[in-house]
Amino acid sequence: VHGLRGGSRKTWSHSDDPSLFWPKEWLPTESRFRHIRIHSYGYNADWGEKKGSVLNIHDFGSALLGDINTSPHIRDSADVSWPKHMVQVQGLTSCKHPIVLVGHSMGGLVIKKAYILAKHDPIYRDLAPRFHTIYFLATPHRGADSAQLLNRMMKVTMTHNAKNYINDLIPNSGAIQAINDDFRHIFQNLQLWSFYETVKTNLGVSQALIVEKDSAILGLPEERVQLLNADHRHVCKFKDPSDSNYVTLRNAFVSTIEQIEKKSTGKSTLAAYVIKQLDDCNLDCNYFFFKHGDKSKSSVAALLRSLAYQMALINPQVRLEILSMHGNGVIIDTDDEKTLWRLVFLAKIFRTDFNQPCFWVIDALDECTDFSCFLPMLAKIDNKIPLRVLMTSRPSSVVHTLLLQEKLSVLSKEVTVESSSRDIRCVLEANMRLLPTDDPTACEMLITKILEKSNGCFLWATLVLKELQTTHSEQQIQEVLDSVPSEMDSLYTRILENMAMVPRNQKLAQAILRWTVCAVRPLTVEELKEAIRLDLGEIVPRLERTVESVCGHLIHVDRHSRVQLVHQTVRAFLIQDDIASVFAIDRVRVHSRLAEVCLGYLCSDEMKTSRYRRRRTATRKSVFAEYAAVYFSEHVVRSSASNDHQIMMLNSLFNTNILTWIEIVAQAGNLYFLTQTAKNLKAYMERREAGELVHGTEAVRFLEFGTASALLASGGRQTVVLWDITARARLWTASTEQRVLALAFNQEDTILMATTIANYTAFWNVEDGVELERFCVSDKDENESSTYQRPPTHAQVCGELNLLAVGYRQRPINLWDLEDRSFIGQFHKSAADVYPGPLLVAMAFNPNPDINLIASTYADGDLVVFDPWNQRQHALTEANAQILAASPDGATLATGDSSGTIQIFDFETLRLLYRNTAYDFGIRAITFASNNVRFFDIRVDHCNVWEPSAVVRQLNSGDGSSEFCSEGVAPAIEIAEIEQWDSNQAITAMTTDGTDNLFCGKDNGSIEVYSTKTGQQAQELYSQTANTAVLLLEWNRQASILASVDISSRCQVRKISQKASGRHVAEEPVLDQAMGQAVRQVLFSTNGKLLLISTLSSDNVWSTDGHPCANRSSDSRKSWRWVDCSTTAQKLLLIVDGRIQYFDWQTLDEFPLPPFLQISLEDCSYPPIAGLVRSSQGFAICAYFREPPGYESQARLRLWISSSMNPSNPWIEDLLDFDQIAKDVKAVIGFHKMLLLFLDQSGWICSISADDKSGRKAYTRHFFIPYGWHCSGELIFAVTANGSVALARKDGIVAFHRGLDFEERVLLDNGNGAHLPRTEPQWCSPVLANHVDFPQPADLSDVEHRD
């Protein structure tokens, strides 16, 4: 479906050449599209026509829906010839073929409207379920600014009349808002793909993105988002089938086709393969695939009818027998399987002659609702009948028992995890092109990781492969590997439902699941037997068979007799918060129960020590003893700290059987368990002392402190709990029965109020929790003559003013006086008679009783302040806010949005005081501290603390103070706003020139100079290849030359000079070479006369005057790094796959003695090398080894004296190994003098001294980088000559000055991270700016960064 001024053929063709109409000429020629029908829809949306048009998006959508419904090619698709086994396996029927819609620009909105109409109109009740997937190509879901400009131009020209559909495209128009609001309620059964443009469209006098990224993305759950490297016009038209954008779109289409076909995996794949082989051999094959939940495919009667029909099609004699039954009036459409078997098979089919053997293939027998009656039928078949039956099933003790009982001649074959893993590897390797990396090494590692996590589960591996096609970063890859695919959710939900249908096994299944999911290590069968005996008081003698049948095959026993989950996604599914099942795992409660079982055993008589040890006969302890003794503390530390019974059990253990516990732990042979228990119990007691409050199983949505007391109210979805903070005690709990929208105390803290979605406010007495009354409200019409009983979307209660504000969808705000329960009036943002109004996003009362105002923000971006008593608007500004919070004194109003922007306004005037445009994680909540200056925001899983100087000045201007600042915080640094950035300007490579300047390579192919003094771009140096990202930069200060490599593997070397004015000048390239393979590293010799270029399969040395010197082929290596050994003349060092080799710079000849110098690590294998850096004077070299993110955590960090690295030295002596902290290293930054700088996982810039003579292994913490700056994407750092640390952030840099002056030394000698005494460690939080200056030391010794 095309967009504005498009056509059914024009939009999808690069030119008038018919061969470029890709939906017709390219797609049908590919094998994956041979069963697909492709249609192109056209309508008149040519804004260039002079005559006007009253048509709008609603009209276009209605026409599209009607044409789809009446088209014989879409309505009647019985002639589409799906493959026979596909129809049976996947359940495809001729009358319900799925429909996939692809919309370009406005066409996507037309499709959305068509789907909305189909869902709401009973006429289309059969058509709506067929909509399977929608592809949006640069669709303006939130409108486009260009539409507004076009509308104005048409009005100015006077030659073109108005077009209503253009008005619909204006940002946040009523039509756009209505479509989005309706669509978000009905999209759940659709697969959504959104593609956005990344190249600006040439508009003649200027260039611009027609549809911005944030408008092209819906932001709905499960939406898949991808970019296309094209402008608005060319996201849907391509020059040839090799166009990367076409390939991206085609691959996405293929994934949808595979999903529609519901490509089977594992057992079903094997069954379908057997069917195909039998067909190819021209043998008589009949088959049936059971499918749980589908009545027509889950009963034995359905199986028998299908087999009889298929046999009649193949065998003429069987067909005559069936027809004779029909002629005699025998009806065989009964659901009684015994009647079918007797009348059709025993009396007719099996009495005919068979010319050749007949094969039955029956898949997923375990999904049959009554399979227990089918196996006895097979046992009664005469052996003379040439029938062979293949059945597949999940492991089932019931099936196994029935086969034994009926004494059937059975050959049983189990599909092992190992054999499935081999097949999974074949599938992954065959689809390697779909993986999100081109690096063969990374590809192989990713395949290995998928195999490890799959545990032989074909379905999971296939779904993950599909999800990985939409990932672009390491973090996204890890999220996919850790998450549960939605298709797995439905499978697990069905299994739990089946388990719940057997009540007598429910408690046993719950116990098995909680021990298997939450045990620290897998329990053996015998350990689990004992754990269940202690937990439930039940003895299960044949547990190894019981676990699989009772737990719906979610649990299995491996060959080492360990009880395991069939797949790690089972754990992820069971611990989700929103599972409505008795088998859901509440981890806190389960760990509390497991801890009590372990402690109960440890405190039992079996663990008691005899007073007379010499006379004591050895008491045989339970097989559960070791687990209970070693791991009880792991459950304690994960349980609720408010559990008093658990504390009493701990006390009992330490007063009775503590010596026996020590003995068992000592027998384990590892003192780690003793020290870890101490740490766990310490953490648990500290948490208990701090006071943990457990609201319940619901997610907590509201927290409100009392204003005049130590009370705290917590609100969940339908539960309110009141707490005494001083005593850390729950006072009472109340149920609201409906979802809570707002929670507040009255001014005296005597009443707690909660407004719900059911249009009532409940009032509780704080003393006893008794509900006093329910005050009902409703949406009034403008004349107050009638009311509407629609659910509210927003509510706010102000205890200080005794007011209630309630908002309804696209309706005015209703205001109520809670003192006399009266209606005050309505606030209309727009005119009172305009409906629908703008969507309300959030509200906030001013808490100061002297300032009777309320703030509200809307979807059109407006922020409004009005008087609730007379409903008059006081101020209005554009803020695009989603979160509102007022300071306690009512002076300021804070706003936050989904892009991470914080703004502070004067509440009464909405004058902007402060803005922090971080373009970071979306803000979920904001609240002020009691001092009215400091405020807090929550983003994802972390909290930021802010104290802007502008707010301090605002407060000072009100009270005359000149020295105000909250205790312990240095004067705030001014924050420079970062403007909206262009992704084409993103920094992709960076190196320092040895001064305060940085050379930065960008995504658009340019190399620019940045100053670390200002954080600003100083100049553009040169452009290497337009719109081709720069991948590597290497600077040699001695020769003043810069090497740059882009993603096309083009390498340039240029001489860089600097004029007296400070401006840099780049000369013409002295070397310009296309390498033909991906370049992994470039390295200059010390004197700058030679350049090493290392690719995937070769190493090349070039002179910097452009001549090749040496070449070396390297095909088999997986990970490697080169470094120049400045202390050894003209020598290169290579670390490759855990070995060190030496080479000559000029010839790349390897030194013969010794050929390899093994890294001394007690013969332990090394993970891949991730970083190799050398100090500026060549004194020390650091090598950092780690697995890629998402793989088994293994890391090494080594420092060597480079002078010891020479051919005459047979071994490399470590200066120090820091493997102890290697896992915590997130990125190695480089050397500053003799300090190796690195970033740890918590965001601290740390250092290790290479010339530490103290003999004590330690590292030093310096300063902290906010989480949002290092949480995702590639980290690009540089260190300047004066010790400033620079971090590339999007299209700019952040420079930290004097950060290394702050020190906190951490000892590693004892392995416990003990802190050394330190002298006044100083700290100042970095703020979002182009550069960060750390002030000179002040009296801030008790201040910690809060994040």
PDB file of N, CA, C and O in Angstrom, residues 786-837:
ATOM      1  N   SER A 786     -25.513  15.876  32.106  1.00  0.00           N
ATOM      2  CA  SER A 786     -25.442  14.418  32.076  1.00  0.00           C
ATOM      3  C   SER A 786     -24.018  13.977  32.382  1.00  0.00           C
ATOM      4  O   SER A 786     -23.089  14.786  32.394  1.00  0.00           O
ATOM      5  N   THR A 787     -23.883  12.701  32.643  1.00  0.00           N
ATOM      6  CA  THR A 787     -22.558  12.150  32.967  1.00  0.00           C
ATOM      7  C   THR A 787     -22.271  10.970  32.059  1.00  0.00           C
ATOM      8  O   THR A 787     -23.164  10.377  31.460  1.00  0.00           O
ATOM      9  N   TYR A 788     -20.971  10.658  31.975  1.00  0.00           N
ATOM     10  CA  TYR A 788     -20.528   9.529  31.173  1.00  0.00           C
ATOM     11  C   TYR A 788     -19.768   8.572  32.081  1.00  0.00           C
ATOM     12  O   TYR A 788     -18.870   8.982  32.808  1.00  0.00           O
ATOM     13  N   GLN A 789     -20.129   7.299  32.057  1.00  0.00           N
ATOM     14  CA  GLN A 789     -19.451   6.311  32.891  1.00  0.00           C
ATOM     15  C   GLN A 789     -18.329   5.644  32.097  1.00  0.00           C
ATOM     16  O   GLN A 789     -18.377   4.474  31.740  1.00  0.00           O
ATOM     17  N   ARG A 790     -17.301   6.420  31.791  1.00  0.00           N
ATOM     18  CA  ARG A 790     -16.130   5.880  31.124  1.00  0.00           C
ATOM     19  C   ARG A 790     -14.985   5.809  32.132  1.00  0.00           C
ATOM     20  O   ARG A 790     -14.922   6.607  33.076  1.00  0.00           O
ATOM     21  N   PRO A 791     -14.057   4.865  31.972  1.00  0.00           N
ATOM     22  CA  PRO A 791     -12.958   4.748  32.947  1.00  0.00           C
ATOM     23  C   PRO A 791     -11.976   5.889  32.816  1.00  0.00           C
ATOM     24  O   PRO A 791     -11.636   6.306  31.700  1.00  0.00           O
ATOM     25  N   PRO A 792     -11.498   6.438  33.922  1.00  0.00           N
ATOM     26  CA  PRO A 792     -10.491   7.506  33.845  1.00  0.00           C
ATOM     27  C   PRO A 792      -9.139   6.947  33.451  1.00  0.00           C
ATOM     28  O   PRO A 792      -8.845   5.768  33.651  1.00  0.00           O
ATOM     29  N   THR A 793      -8.317   7.806  32.896  1.00  0.00           N
ATOM     30  CA  THR A 793      -6.946   7.428  32.535  1.00  0.00           C
ATOM     31  C   THR A 793      -5.919   7.986  33.505  1.00  0.00           C
ATOM     32  O   THR A 793      -4.840   7.420  33.644  1.00  0.00           O
ATOM     33  N   HIS A 794      -6.237   9.102  34.169  1.00  0.00           N
ATOM     34  CA  HIS A 794      -5.313   9.740  35.102  1.00  0.00           C
ATOM     35  C   HIS A 794      -6.084  10.278  36.304  1.00  0.00           C
ATOM     36  O   HIS A 794      -7.268  10.631  36.184  1.00  0.00           O
ATOM     37  N   ALA A 795      -5.417  10.349  37.422  1.00  0.00           N
ATOM     38  CA  ALA A 795      -6.004  10.958  38.612  1.00  0.00           C
ATOM     39  C   ALA A 795      -4.887  11.482  39.502  1.00  0.00           C
ATOM     40  O   ALA A 795      -3.787  10.921  39.530  1.00  0.00           O
ATOM     41  N   GLN A 796      -5.168  12.578  40.202  1.00  0.00           N
ATOM     42  CA  GLN A 796      -4.242  13.141  41.182  1.00  0.00           C
ATOM     43  C   GLN A 796      -5.047  13.626  42.383  1.00  0.00           C
ATOM     44  O   GLN A 796      -6.099  14.263  42.218  1.00  0.00           O
ATOM     45  N   VAL A 797      -4.560  13.306  43.587  1.00  0.00           N
ATOM     46  CA  VAL A 797      -5.191  13.760  44.826  1.00  0.00           C
ATOM     47  C   VAL A 797      -4.227  14.689  45.543  1.00  0.00           C
ATOM     48  O   VAL A 797      -3.040  14.373  45.692  1.00  0.00           O
ATOM     49  N   CYS A 798      -4.728  15.835  45.972  1.00  0.00           N
ATOM     50  CA  CYS A 798      -3.906  16.793  46.714  1.00  0.00           C
ATOM     51  C   CYS A 798      -4.477  16.901  48.132  1.00  0.00           C
ATOM     52  O   CYS A 798      -5.564  17.484  48.335  1.00  0.00           O
ATOM     53  N   GLY A 799      -3.781  16.315  49.112  1.00  0.00           N
ATOM     54  CA  GLY A 799      -4.251  16.352  50.488  1.00  0.00           C
ATOM     55  C   GLY A 799      -4.217  17.743  51.086  1.00  0.00           C
ATOM     56  O   GLY A 799      -5.063  18.090  51.916  1.00  0.00           O
ATOM     57  N   GLU A 800      -3.240  18.561  50.675  1.00  0.00           N
ATOM     58  CA  GLU A 800      -3.130  19.912  51.231  1.00  0.00           C
ATOM     59  C   GLU A 800      -4.322  20.774  50.824  1.00  0.00           C
ATOM     60  O   GLU A 800      -4.809  21.586  51.616  1.00  0.00           O
ATOM     61  N   LEU A 801      -4.793  20.627  49.574  1.00  0.00           N
ATOM     62  CA  LEU A 801      -5.914  21.433  49.086  1.00  0.00           C
ATOM     63  C   LEU A 801      -7.244  20.692  49.155  1.00  0.00           C
ATOM     64  O   LEU A 801      -8.286  21.273  48.889  1.00  0.00           O
ATOM     65  N   ASN A 802      -7.198  19.403  49.499  1.00  0.00           N
ATOM     66  CA  ASN A 802      -8.404  18.580  49.532  1.00  0.00           C
ATOM     67  C   ASN A 802      -9.095  18.569  48.174  1.00  0.00           C
ATOM     68  O   ASN A 802     -10.316  18.686  48.070  1.00  0.00           O
ATOM     69  N   LEU A 803      -8.298  18.399  47.120  1.00  0.00           N
ATOM     70  CA  LEU A 803      -8.823  18.413  45.760  1.00  0.00           C
ATOM     71  C   LEU A 803      -8.525  17.086  45.057  1.00  0.00           C
ATOM     72  O   LEU A 803      -7.508  16.429  45.350  1.00  0.00           O
ATOM     73  N   LEU A 804      -9.376  16.733  44.118  1.00  0.00           N
ATOM     74  CA  LEU A 804      -9.192  15.565  43.277  1.00  0.00           C
ATOM     75  C   LEU A 804      -9.326  15.990  41.819  1.00  0.00           C
ATOM     76  O   LEU A 804     -10.286  16.653  41.444  1.00  0.00           O
ATOM     77  N   ALA A 805      -8.346  15.622  41.005  1.00  0.00           N
ATOM     78  CA  ALA A 805      -8.393  15.887  39.562  1.00  0.00           C
ATOM     79  C   ALA A 805      -8.431  14.550  38.842  1.00  0.00           C
ATOM     80  O   ALA A 805      -7.616  13.662  39.118  1.00  0.00           O
ATOM     81  N   VAL A 806      -9.368  14.419  37.911  1.00  0.00           N
ATOM     82  CA  VAL A 806      -9.547  13.167  37.183  1.00  0.00           C
ATOM     83  C   VAL A 806      -9.540  13.473  35.688  1.00  0.00           C
ATOM     84  O   VAL A 806     -10.238  14.383  35.234  1.00  0.00           O
ATOM     85  N   GLY A 807      -8.748  12.705  34.947  1.00  0.00           N
ATOM     86  CA  GLY A 807      -8.671  12.898  33.503  1.00  0.00           C
ATOM     87  C   GLY A 807      -9.204  11.692  32.758  1.00  0.00           C
ATOM     88  O   GLY A 807      -8.982  10.541  33.171  1.00  0.00           O
ATOM     89  N   TYR A 808      -9.912  11.954  31.665  1.00  0.00           N
ATOM     90  CA  TYR A 808     -10.460  10.910  30.810  1.00  0.00           C
ATOM     91  C   TYR A 808      -9.871  11.075  29.404  1.00  0.00           C
ATOM     92  O   TYR A 808      -9.396  12.156  29.051  1.00  0.00           O
ATOM     93  N   ARG A 809      -9.907  10.014  28.625  1.00  0.00           N
ATOM     94  CA  ARG A 809      -9.289  10.040  27.301  1.00  0.00           C
ATOM     95  C   ARG A 809      -9.918  11.106  26.419  1.00  0.00           C
ATOM     96  O   ARG A 809     -11.106  11.078  26.121  1.00  0.00           O
ATOM     97  N   GLN A 810      -9.049  12.066  26.032  1.00  0.00           N
ATOM     98  CA  GLN A 810      -9.423  13.152  25.118  1.00  0.00           C
ATOM     99  C   GLN A 810     -10.643  13.933  25.615  1.00  0.00           C
ATOM    100  O   GLN A 810     -11.456  14.401  24.838  1.00  0.00           O
ATOM    101  N   ARG A 811     -10.719  14.051  26.964  1.00  0.00           N
ATOM    102  CA  ARG A 811     -11.790  14.817  27.594  1.00  0.00           C
ATOM    103  C   ARG A 811     -11.149  15.842  28.527  1.00  0.00           C
ATOM    104  O   ARG A 811      -9.980  15.735  28.895  1.00  0.00           O
ATOM    105  N   PRO A 812     -11.897  16.879  28.926  1.00  0.00           N
ATOM    106  CA  PRO A 812     -11.349  17.861  29.868  1.00  0.00           C
ATOM    107  C   PRO A 812     -11.084  17.225  31.234  1.00  0.00           C
ATOM    108  O   PRO A 812     -11.605  16.161  31.564  1.00  0.00           O
ATOM    109  N   ILE A 813     -10.270  17.922  32.043  1.00  0.00           N
ATOM    110  CA  ILE A 813      -9.962  17.462  33.398  1.00  0.00           C
ATOM    111  C   ILE A 813     -11.114  17.840  34.319  1.00  0.00           C
ATOM    112  O   ILE A 813     -11.527  19.000  34.375  1.00  0.00           O
ATOM    113  N   ASN A 814     -11.643  16.858  35.061  1.00  0.00           N
ATOM    114  CA  ASN A 814     -12.716  17.087  36.022  1.00  0.00           C
ATOM    115  C   ASN A 814     -12.130  17.330  37.404  1.00  0.00           C
ATOM    116  O   ASN A 814     -11.236  16.579  37.848  1.00  0.00           O
ATOM    117  N   LEU A 815     -12.626  18.360  38.095  1.00  0.00           N
ATOM    118  CA  LEU A 815     -12.083  18.752  39.396  1.00  0.00           C
ATOM    119  C   LEU A 815     -13.169  18.625  40.463  1.00  0.00           C
ATOM    120  O   LEU A 815     -14.309  19.072  40.273  1.00  0.00           O
ATOM    121  N   TRP A 816     -12.802  18.021  41.612  1.00  0.00           N
ATOM    122  CA  TRP A 816     -13.738  17.740  42.691  1.00  0.00           C
ATOM    123  C   TRP A 816     -13.181  18.241  44.010  1.00  0.00           C
ATOM    124  O   TRP A 816     -11.979  18.138  44.262  1.00  0.00           O
ATOM    125  N   ASP A 817     -14.073  18.759  44.848  1.00  0.00           N
ATOM    126  CA  ASP A 817     -13.718  19.191  46.199  1.00  0.00           C
ATOM    127  C   ASP A 817     -13.982  18.021  47.135  1.00  0.00           C
ATOM    128  O   ASP A 817     -15.132  17.606  47.323  1.00  0.00           O
ATOM    129  N   LEU A 818     -12.934  17.482  47.741  1.00  0.00           N
ATOM    130  CA  LEU A 818     -13.095  16.319  48.599  1.00  0.00           C
ATOM    131  C   LEU A 818     -13.634  16.675  49.981  1.00  0.00           C
ATOM    132  O   LEU A 818     -14.041  15.788  50.735  1.00  0.00           O
ATOM    133  N   GLU A 819     -13.598  17.969  50.327  1.00  0.00           N
ATOM    134  CA  GLU A 819     -14.100  18.368  51.639  1.00  0.00           C
ATOM    135  C   GLU A 819     -15.609  18.216  51.712  1.00  0.00           C
ATOM    136  O   GLU A 819     -16.152  17.681  52.685  1.00  0.00           O
ATOM    137  N   ASP A 820     -16.333  18.704  50.705  1.00  0.00           N
ATOM    138  CA  ASP A 820     -17.795  18.572  50.706  1.00  0.00           C
ATOM    139  C   ASP A 820     -18.296  17.658  49.587  1.00  0.00           C
ATOM    140  O   ASP A 820     -19.485  17.618  49.297  1.00  0.00           O
ATOM    141  N   ARG A 821     -17.347  16.925  48.937  1.00  0.00           N
ATOM    142  CA  ARG A 821     -17.672  15.957  47.904  1.00  0.00           C
ATOM    143  C   ARG A 821     -18.461  16.599  46.752  1.00  0.00           C
ATOM    144  O   ARG A 821     -19.433  16.042  46.248  1.00  0.00           O
ATOM    145  N   SER A 822     -18.040  17.778  46.323  1.00  0.00           N
ATOM    146  CA  SER A 822     -18.783  18.506  45.294  1.00  0.00           C
ATOM    147  C   SER A 822     -17.944  18.644  44.030  1.00  0.00           C
ATOM    148  O   SER A 822     -16.711  18.620  44.066  1.00  0.00           O
ATOM    149  N   PHE A 823     -18.637  18.800  42.912  1.00  0.00           N
ATOM    150  CA  PHE A 823     -17.988  19.005  41.624  1.00  0.00           C
ATOM    151  C   PHE A 823     -17.647  20.483  41.463  1.00  0.00           C
ATOM    152  O   PHE A 823     -18.495  21.356  41.630  1.00  0.00           O
ATOM    153  N   ILE A 824     -16.378  20.763  41.131  1.00  0.00           N
ATOM    154  CA  ILE A 824     -15.927  22.156  41.002  1.00  0.00           C
ATOM    155  C   ILE A 824     -16.082  22.646  39.573  1.00  0.00           C
ATOM    156  O   ILE A 824     -16.623  23.720  39.311  1.00  0.00           O
ATOM    157  N   GLY A 825     -15.608  21.877  38.621  1.00  0.00           N
ATOM    158  CA  GLY A 825     -15.675  22.306  37.228  1.00  0.00           C
ATOM    159  C   GLY A 825     -14.731  21.502  36.366  1.00  0.00           C
ATOM    160  O   GLY A 825     -14.132  20.504  36.800  1.00  0.00           O
ATOM    161  N   GLN A 826     -14.544  21.943  35.126  1.00  0.00           N
ATOM    162  CA  GLN A 826     -13.692  21.262  34.160  1.00  0.00           C
ATOM    163  C   GLN A 826     -12.694  22.240  33.562  1.00  0.00           C
ATOM    164  O   GLN A 826     -13.028  23.392  33.296  1.00  0.00           O
ATOM    165  N   PHE A 827     -11.491  21.724  33.349  1.00  0.00           N
ATOM    166  CA  PHE A 827     -10.495  22.537  32.650  1.00  0.00           C
ATOM    167  C   PHE A 827     -10.366  22.019  31.225  1.00  0.00           C
ATOM    168  O   PHE A 827     -10.049  20.845  30.990  1.00  0.00           O
ATOM    169  N   HIS A 828     -10.627  22.906  30.270  1.00  0.00           N
ATOM    170  CA  HIS A 828     -10.490  22.586  28.851  1.00  0.00           C
ATOM    171  C   HIS A 828      -9.213  23.221  28.339  1.00  0.00           C
ATOM    172  O   HIS A 828      -9.064  24.439  28.366  1.00  0.00           O
ATOM    173  N   LYS A 829      -8.304  22.386  27.847  1.00  0.00           N
ATOM    174  CA  LYS A 829      -7.091  22.962  27.264  1.00  0.00           C
ATOM    175  C   LYS A 829      -7.439  23.705  25.971  1.00  0.00           C
ATOM    176  O   LYS A 829      -6.932  24.788  25.708  1.00  0.00           O
ATOM    177  N   SER A 830      -8.305  23.102  25.178  1.00  0.00           N
ATOM    178  CA  SER A 830      -8.778  23.769  23.967  1.00  0.00           C
ATOM    179  C   SER A 830     -10.184  24.285  24.242  1.00  0.00           C
ATOM    180  O   SER A 830     -10.653  24.301  25.372  1.00  0.00           O
ATOM    181  N   ALA A 831     -10.873  24.716  23.214  1.00  0.00           N
ATOM    182  CA  ALA A 831     -12.217  25.264  23.387  1.00  0.00           C
ATOM    183  C   ALA A 831     -13.150  24.219  23.977  1.00  0.00           C
ATOM    184  O   ALA A 831     -13.002  23.012  23.738  1.00  0.00           O
ATOM    185  N   ALA A 832     -14.134  24.692  24.747  1.00  0.00           N
ATOM    186  CA  ALA A 832     -15.014  23.793  25.478  1.00  0.00           C
ATOM    187  C   ALA A 832     -15.840  22.908  24.562  1.00  0.00           C
ATOM    188  O   ALA A 832     -16.268  21.825  24.947  1.00  0.00           O
ATOM    189  N   ASP A 833     -16.102  23.358  23.352  1.00  0.00           N
ATOM    190  CA  ASP A 833     -16.965  22.583  22.456  1.00  0.00           C
ATOM    191  C   ASP A 833     -16.168  21.733  21.475  1.00  0.00           C
ATOM    192  O   ASP A 833     -16.717  21.184  20.518  1.00  0.00           O
ATOM    193  N   VAL A 834     -14.847  21.628  21.696  1.00  0.00           N
ATOM    194  CA  VAL A 834     -14.000  20.852  20.797  1.00  0.00           C
ATOM    195  C   VAL A 834     -13.845  19.446  21.356  1.00  0.00           C
ATOM    196  O   VAL A 834     -13.414  19.259  22.501  1.00  0.00           O
ATOM    197  N   TYR A 835     -14.226  18.464  20.562  1.00  0.00           N
ATOM    198  CA  TYR A 835     -14.042  17.077  20.949  1.00  0.00           C
ATOM    199  C   TYR A 835     -13.679  16.268  19.701  1.00  0.00           C
ATOM    200  O   TYR A 835     -14.260  16.478  18.649  1.00  0.00           O
ATOM    201  N   PRO A 836     -12.710  15.370  19.765  1.00  0.00           N
ATOM    202  CA  PRO A 836     -11.944  15.029  20.954  1.00  0.00           C
ATOM    203  C   PRO A 836     -10.873  16.072  21.270  1.00  0.00           C
ATOM    204  O   PRO A 836     -10.328  16.707  20.367  1.00  0.00           O
ATOM    205  N   GLY A 837     -10.567  16.215  22.542  1.00  0.00           N
ATOM    206  CA  GLY A 837      -9.507  17.113  22.968  1.00  0.00           C
ATOM    207  C   GLY A 837      -8.162  16.408  22.928  1.00  0.00           C
ATOM    208  O   GLY A 837      -8.075  15.225  22.602  1.00  0.00           O
TER     209      GLY A 837
END
